[in-house]
Short mmCIF file of C-alpha atoms in Angstrom, two decimals:
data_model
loop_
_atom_site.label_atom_id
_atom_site.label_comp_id
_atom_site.label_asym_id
_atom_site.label_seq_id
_atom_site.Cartn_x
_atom_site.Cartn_y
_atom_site.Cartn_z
CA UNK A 1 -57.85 -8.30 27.36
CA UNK A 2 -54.21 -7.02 27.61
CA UNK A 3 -51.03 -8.92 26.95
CA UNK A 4 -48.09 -7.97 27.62
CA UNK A 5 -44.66 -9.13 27.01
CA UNK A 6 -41.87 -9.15 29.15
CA UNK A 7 -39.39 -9.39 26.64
CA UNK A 8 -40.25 -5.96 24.88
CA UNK A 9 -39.13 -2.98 26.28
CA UNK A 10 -37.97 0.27 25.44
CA UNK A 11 -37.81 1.19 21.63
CA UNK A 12 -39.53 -2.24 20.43
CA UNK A 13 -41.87 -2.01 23.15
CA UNK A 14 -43.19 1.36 22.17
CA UNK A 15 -43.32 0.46 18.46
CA UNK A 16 -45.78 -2.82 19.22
CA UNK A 17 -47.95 -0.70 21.55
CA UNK A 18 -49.68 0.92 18.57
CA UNK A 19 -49.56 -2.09 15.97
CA UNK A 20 -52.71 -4.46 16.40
CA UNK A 21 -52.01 -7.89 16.18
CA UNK A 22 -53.88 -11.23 15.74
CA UNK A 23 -53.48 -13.12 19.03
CA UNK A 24 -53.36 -16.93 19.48
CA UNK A 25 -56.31 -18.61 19.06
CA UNK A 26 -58.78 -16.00 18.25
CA UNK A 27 -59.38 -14.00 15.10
CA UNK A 28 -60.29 -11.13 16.56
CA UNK A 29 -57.94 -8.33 16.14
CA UNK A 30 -56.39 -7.01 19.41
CA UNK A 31 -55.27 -3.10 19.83
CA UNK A 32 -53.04 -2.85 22.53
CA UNK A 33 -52.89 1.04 22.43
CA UNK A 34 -55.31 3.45 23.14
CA UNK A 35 -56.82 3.64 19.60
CA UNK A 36 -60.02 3.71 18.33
CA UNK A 37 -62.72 0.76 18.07
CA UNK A 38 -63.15 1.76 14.08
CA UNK A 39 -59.42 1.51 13.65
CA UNK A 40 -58.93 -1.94 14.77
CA UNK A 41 -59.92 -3.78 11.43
CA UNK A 42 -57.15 -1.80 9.45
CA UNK A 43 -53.47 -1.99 9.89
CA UNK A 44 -51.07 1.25 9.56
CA UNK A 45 -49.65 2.17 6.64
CA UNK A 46 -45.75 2.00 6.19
CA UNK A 47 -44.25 5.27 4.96
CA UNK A 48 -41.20 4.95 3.89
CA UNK A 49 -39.07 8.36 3.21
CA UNK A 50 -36.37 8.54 0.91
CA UNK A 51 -33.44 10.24 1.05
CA UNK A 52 -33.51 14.18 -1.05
CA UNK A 53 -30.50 13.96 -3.57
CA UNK A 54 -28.06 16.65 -3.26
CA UNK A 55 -26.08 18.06 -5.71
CA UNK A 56 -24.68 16.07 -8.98
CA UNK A 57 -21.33 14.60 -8.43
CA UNK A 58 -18.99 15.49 -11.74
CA UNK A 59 -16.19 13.73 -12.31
CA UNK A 60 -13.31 13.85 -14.49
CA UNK A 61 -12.21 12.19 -17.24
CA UNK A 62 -8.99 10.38 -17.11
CA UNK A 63 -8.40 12.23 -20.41
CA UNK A 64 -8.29 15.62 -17.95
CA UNK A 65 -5.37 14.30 -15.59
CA UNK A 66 -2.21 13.07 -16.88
CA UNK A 67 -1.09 9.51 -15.60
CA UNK A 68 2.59 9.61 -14.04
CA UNK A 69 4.67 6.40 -14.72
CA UNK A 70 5.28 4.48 -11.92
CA UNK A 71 8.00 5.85 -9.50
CA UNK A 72 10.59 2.60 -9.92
CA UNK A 73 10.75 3.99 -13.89
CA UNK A 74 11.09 7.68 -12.80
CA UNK A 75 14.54 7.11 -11.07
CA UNK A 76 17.80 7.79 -11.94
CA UNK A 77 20.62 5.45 -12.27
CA UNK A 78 22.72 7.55 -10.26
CA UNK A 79 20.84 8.65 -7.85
CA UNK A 80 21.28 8.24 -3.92
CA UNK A 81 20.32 5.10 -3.00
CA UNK A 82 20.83 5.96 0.92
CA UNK A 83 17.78 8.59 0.37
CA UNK A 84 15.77 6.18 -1.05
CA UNK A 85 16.37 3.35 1.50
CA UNK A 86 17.59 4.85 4.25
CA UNK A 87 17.29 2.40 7.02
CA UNK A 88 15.72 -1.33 7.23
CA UNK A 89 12.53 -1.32 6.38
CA UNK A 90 9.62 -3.99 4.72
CA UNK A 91 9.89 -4.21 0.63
CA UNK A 92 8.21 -2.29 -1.49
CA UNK A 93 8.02 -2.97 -5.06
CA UNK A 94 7.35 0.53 -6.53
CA UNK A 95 10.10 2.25 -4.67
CA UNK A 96 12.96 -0.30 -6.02
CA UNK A 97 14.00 0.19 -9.42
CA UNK A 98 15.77 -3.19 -10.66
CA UNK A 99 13.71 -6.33 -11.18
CA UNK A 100 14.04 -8.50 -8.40
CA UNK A 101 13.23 -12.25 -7.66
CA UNK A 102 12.90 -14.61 -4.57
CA UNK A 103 10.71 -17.55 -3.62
CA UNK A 104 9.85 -20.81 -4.91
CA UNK A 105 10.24 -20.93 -8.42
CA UNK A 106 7.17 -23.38 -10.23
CA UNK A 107 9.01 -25.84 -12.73
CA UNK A 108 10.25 -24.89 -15.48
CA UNK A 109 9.71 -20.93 -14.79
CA UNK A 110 11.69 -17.99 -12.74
CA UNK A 111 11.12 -17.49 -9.55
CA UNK A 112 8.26 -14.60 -8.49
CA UNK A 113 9.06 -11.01 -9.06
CA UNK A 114 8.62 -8.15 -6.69
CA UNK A 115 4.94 -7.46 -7.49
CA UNK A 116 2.96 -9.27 -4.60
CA UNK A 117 5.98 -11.24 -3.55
CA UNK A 118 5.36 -12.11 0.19
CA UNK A 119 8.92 -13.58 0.47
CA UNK A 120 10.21 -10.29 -0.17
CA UNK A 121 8.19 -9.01 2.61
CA UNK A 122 8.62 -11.57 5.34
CA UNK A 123 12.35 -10.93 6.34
CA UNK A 124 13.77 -7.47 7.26
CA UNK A 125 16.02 -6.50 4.10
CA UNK A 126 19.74 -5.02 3.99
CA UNK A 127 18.70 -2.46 0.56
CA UNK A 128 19.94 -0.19 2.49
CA UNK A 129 24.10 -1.02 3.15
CA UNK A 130 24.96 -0.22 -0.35
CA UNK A 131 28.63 -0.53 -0.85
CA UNK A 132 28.58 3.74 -1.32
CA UNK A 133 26.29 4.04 1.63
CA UNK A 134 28.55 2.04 3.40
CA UNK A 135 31.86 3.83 2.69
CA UNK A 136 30.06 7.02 3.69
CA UNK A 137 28.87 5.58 7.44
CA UNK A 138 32.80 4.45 7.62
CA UNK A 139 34.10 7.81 6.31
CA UNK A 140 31.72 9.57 9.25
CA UNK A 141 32.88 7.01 11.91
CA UNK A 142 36.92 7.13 10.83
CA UNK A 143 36.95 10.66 12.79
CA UNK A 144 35.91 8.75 16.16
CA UNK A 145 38.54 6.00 15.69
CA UNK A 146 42.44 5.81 16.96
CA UNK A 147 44.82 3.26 16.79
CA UNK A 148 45.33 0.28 18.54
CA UNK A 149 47.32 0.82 21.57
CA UNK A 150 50.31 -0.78 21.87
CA UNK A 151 51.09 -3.88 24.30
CA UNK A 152 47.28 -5.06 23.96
CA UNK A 153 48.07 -7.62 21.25
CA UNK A 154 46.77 -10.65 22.81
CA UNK A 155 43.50 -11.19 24.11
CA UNK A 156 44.79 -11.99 27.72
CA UNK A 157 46.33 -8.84 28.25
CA UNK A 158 43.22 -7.39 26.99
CA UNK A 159 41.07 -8.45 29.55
CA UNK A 160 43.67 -8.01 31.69
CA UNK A 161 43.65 -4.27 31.69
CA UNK A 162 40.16 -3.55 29.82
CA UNK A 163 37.82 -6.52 31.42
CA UNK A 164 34.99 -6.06 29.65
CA UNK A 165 31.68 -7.65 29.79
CA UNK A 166 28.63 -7.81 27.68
CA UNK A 167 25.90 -9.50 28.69
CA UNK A 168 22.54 -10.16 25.38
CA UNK A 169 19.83 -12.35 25.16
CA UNK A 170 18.54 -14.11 21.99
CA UNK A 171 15.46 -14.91 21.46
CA UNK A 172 14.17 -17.25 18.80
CA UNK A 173 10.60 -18.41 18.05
CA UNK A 174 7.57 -18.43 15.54
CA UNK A 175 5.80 -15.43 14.90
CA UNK A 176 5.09 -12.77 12.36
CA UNK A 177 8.28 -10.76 13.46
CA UNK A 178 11.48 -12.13 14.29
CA UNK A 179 11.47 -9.10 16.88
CA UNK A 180 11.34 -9.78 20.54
CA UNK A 181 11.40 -6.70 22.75
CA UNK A 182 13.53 -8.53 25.65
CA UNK A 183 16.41 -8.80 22.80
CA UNK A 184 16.75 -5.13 22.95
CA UNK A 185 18.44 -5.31 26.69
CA UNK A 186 22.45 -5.33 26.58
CA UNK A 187 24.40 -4.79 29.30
CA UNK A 188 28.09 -3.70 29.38
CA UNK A 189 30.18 -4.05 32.49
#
């Protein structure tokens, strides 16, 4: 008697074609491969292999390797702040080297430091306009600026002989970034 199953097939299939089984109702033992009448009364072995050990991993001791302090303790006081935060950018804590606070406060304590503050992280930051970073981006722009042309003191005569138009959109809504792509688009007739 042969059963077959058309559920099995391909990897599974080929694995149960060898195994004898105990089929429904009966107590003979079924072999559903070619095997021999002797072997039906035993089932197969399991051999499991394990996996050969390579080499010994050594490791050092943390007495080896010096531990560094923290980088917010290595900085100087007068250093450049506009190389350290150049731009806008999300908070870190360990690159920011005065304590600093925001959120919630619980009663009767201060409010969260920097360590694991997600306030800190939620809102772009301005670390980076420093009153000495700013007086450098002026000093670079002062070379590009003239002075104000006389006879365009009111704002009448300005768009009288300069009309100029500037067309943005705002976008606001409720996600994780307060940046919408379609923001980006000015236009400047």
């Amino acid at each position: 008697m042969s059963l077959t199953y058309g559920f099995l097939s391909g990897y599974g299939s080929q694995m149960l074609r060898n195994t004898p089984f105990r089929a429904l109702g009966t107590s003979a033992v079924k072999n559903v491969g070619p095997k021999a009448a002797a072997d039906e009364e035993e089932f197969r072995v399991l051999e499991l292999k394990t996996a050969v050990k390579k080499g010994r991993k050594t490791f050092r001791r943390l007495e080896d390797k010096p531990i560094l302090p923290p980088r917010y303790k290595q900085q100087k006081i007068d250093q450049n702040w506009g190389n350290v935060w150049p731009t806008a950018r999300v908070f870190h804590p360990a690159t920011v080297p005065f304590p600093l606070r925001q959120g919630y406060p619980k009663r009767g304590q201060a409010p969260p430091d920097k360590w694991g503050n997600t306030e800190l992280m939620k809102i772009p930051n301005f670390l980076h306009l420093t009153p000495p970073v700013i007086e450098r981006h002026c000093e670079a722009l002062k070379k590009f600026c003239t002075s104000w042309p006389s006879g365009l003191e009111t704002p009448e005569k300005q768009e009288n002989h300069f009309p100029v138009t500037v067309i943005k959109s705002t976008y606001l809504h409720s996600s994780p970034t307060i940046r919408d792509e379609k923001a980006r688009i000015v236009t400047l007739k």
